[in-house]
Amino acid sequence: MDNPSIFADSENETRNILNQGGTFLKSARCAEFRSAEGRKKAYEQIEEAEIDALVVIGGNGSFTGAHLLHKEYGLPVIGIPGTIDNDLYGTDYTLGYDSATNVVVECIDKIRDTASSHNRLFFVEVMGRDTGFIALRTAVATGALDVVLPEEHSSMEDLISEVEKSFANRKTSNIIITAEGNHLGNTYDISRKIVEQFPHIDTKVTILGHLQRGGAPSCMDRILAGKLGVAAVEALLNGKSDVMCGVENQDVTFTPLEKAISQKVELNMDLLRISRILAT
Ligand code: F6P
């Protein structure tokens, strides 16, 4: 941190931010932190600012850094899962996921107005570089014809056959959701392949991009943030460290940071089945 004075008036700094998106601390990925030298510099700044402990909100990269700070300097650290991707082990939900999926649903509802008015097929690309949580959840919530995930589950031929069946069933418009890191490739290329097969269908692509990462947090995210924030501070006061607090089946749980970082979290593929039933 280049400017420790940011901590000078921390009580006032954190008032009236409950309803804001983004980060007022301006914290972000930091390549320097990957080296022992970079972490030493960070620790010196932490000492200088007289910080006793860290509550680190983030995903795998942030937790790796927090874990190393704890290991190398004995600094008490607690992780809070914060990523719109929802891809962290040890929690059912990560902060930002619900807000981001609400944005996606709102946007797709609007896109559907054009799709149905003009008999179009829309490909809507949502975020999710490595996992398809956003794509799958919003596919169910918007009644999408199909969803293409980073987790391999279907081929281009399957997609073509879904489109064929749907238009044969006299459905005149459709939405297909793609995750940015999907296993079939670039969304424009997928769309082009569909146009080759169905040149008579008016096909469009919308990339939602960073729209998904902004705006006021949803009610569910605010409650989750409150629950986990209180749990993290209480855990630190009780001497806990090097763990992530998450929420599983409504209860706050603690998972060692090392485990949260190393374990892979799986998508609930039953949602895909549900999505396909609802789309027919
Ligand atoms: O990791 C969360 C995420 O939202 C990904 O889904 C997305 O690929 C990435 O962040 C975008 O990050 P950036 O804004 O740094 O390009």
PDB file of C-alpha atoms and ligand atoms in Angstrom, residues 29 83-85 127-129 180 210 213, ligand 1:
ATOM      1  CA  ARG A  29      -4.509  -7.910  -8.219  1.00  0.00           C
ATOM      2  CA  THR A  83     -15.849 -12.883  -6.485  1.00  0.00           C
ATOM      3  CA  ILE A  84     -18.760 -12.674  -8.890  1.00  0.00           C
ATOM      4  CA  ASP A  85     -17.694 -16.083 -10.228  1.00  0.00           C
ATOM      5  CA  MET A 127     -18.475 -13.522 -17.194  1.00  0.00           C
ATOM      6  CA  GLY A 128     -16.877 -16.711 -15.943  1.00  0.00           C
ATOM      7  CA  ARG A 129     -13.365 -17.325 -17.115  1.00  0.00           C
ATOM      8  CA  GLU A 180     -16.645 -16.103 -21.462  1.00  0.00           C
ATOM      9  CA  HIS A 210     -18.091  -5.317 -16.888  1.00  0.00           C
ATOM     10  CA  ARG A 213     -19.318  -6.035 -11.902  1.00  0.00           C
TER      11      ARG A 213
HETATM   12  O1  F6P B   1     -12.569 -13.259 -11.574  1.00  0.00           O
HETATM   13  C1  F6P B   1     -13.767 -12.565 -11.735  1.00  0.00           C
HETATM   14  C2  F6P B   1     -13.923 -12.046 -13.121  1.00  0.00           C
HETATM   15  O2  F6P B   1     -15.115 -11.344 -13.083  1.00  0.00           O
HETATM   16  C3  F6P B   1     -13.948 -13.045 -14.275  1.00  0.00           C
HETATM   17  O3  F6P B   1     -15.151 -13.706 -14.503  1.00  0.00           O
HETATM   18  C4  F6P B   1     -13.548 -12.149 -15.416  1.00  0.00           C
HETATM   19  O4  F6P B   1     -12.970 -12.884 -16.438  1.00  0.00           O
HETATM   20  C5  F6P B   1     -12.538 -11.277 -14.784  1.00  0.00           C
HETATM   21  O5  F6P B   1     -12.907 -11.152 -13.444  1.00  0.00           O
HETATM   22  C6  F6P B   1     -12.382  -9.935 -15.420  1.00  0.00           C
HETATM   23  O6  F6P B   1     -11.343  -9.286 -14.778  1.00  0.00           O
HETATM   24  P1  F6P B   1     -10.716  -7.945 -15.299  1.00  0.00           P
HETATM   25  O7  F6P B   1     -11.706  -6.872 -15.020  1.00  0.00           O
HETATM   26  O8  F6P B   1      -9.475  -7.767 -14.502  1.00  0.00           O
HETATM   27  O9  F6P B   1     -10.493  -8.130 -16.746  1.00  0.00           O
END
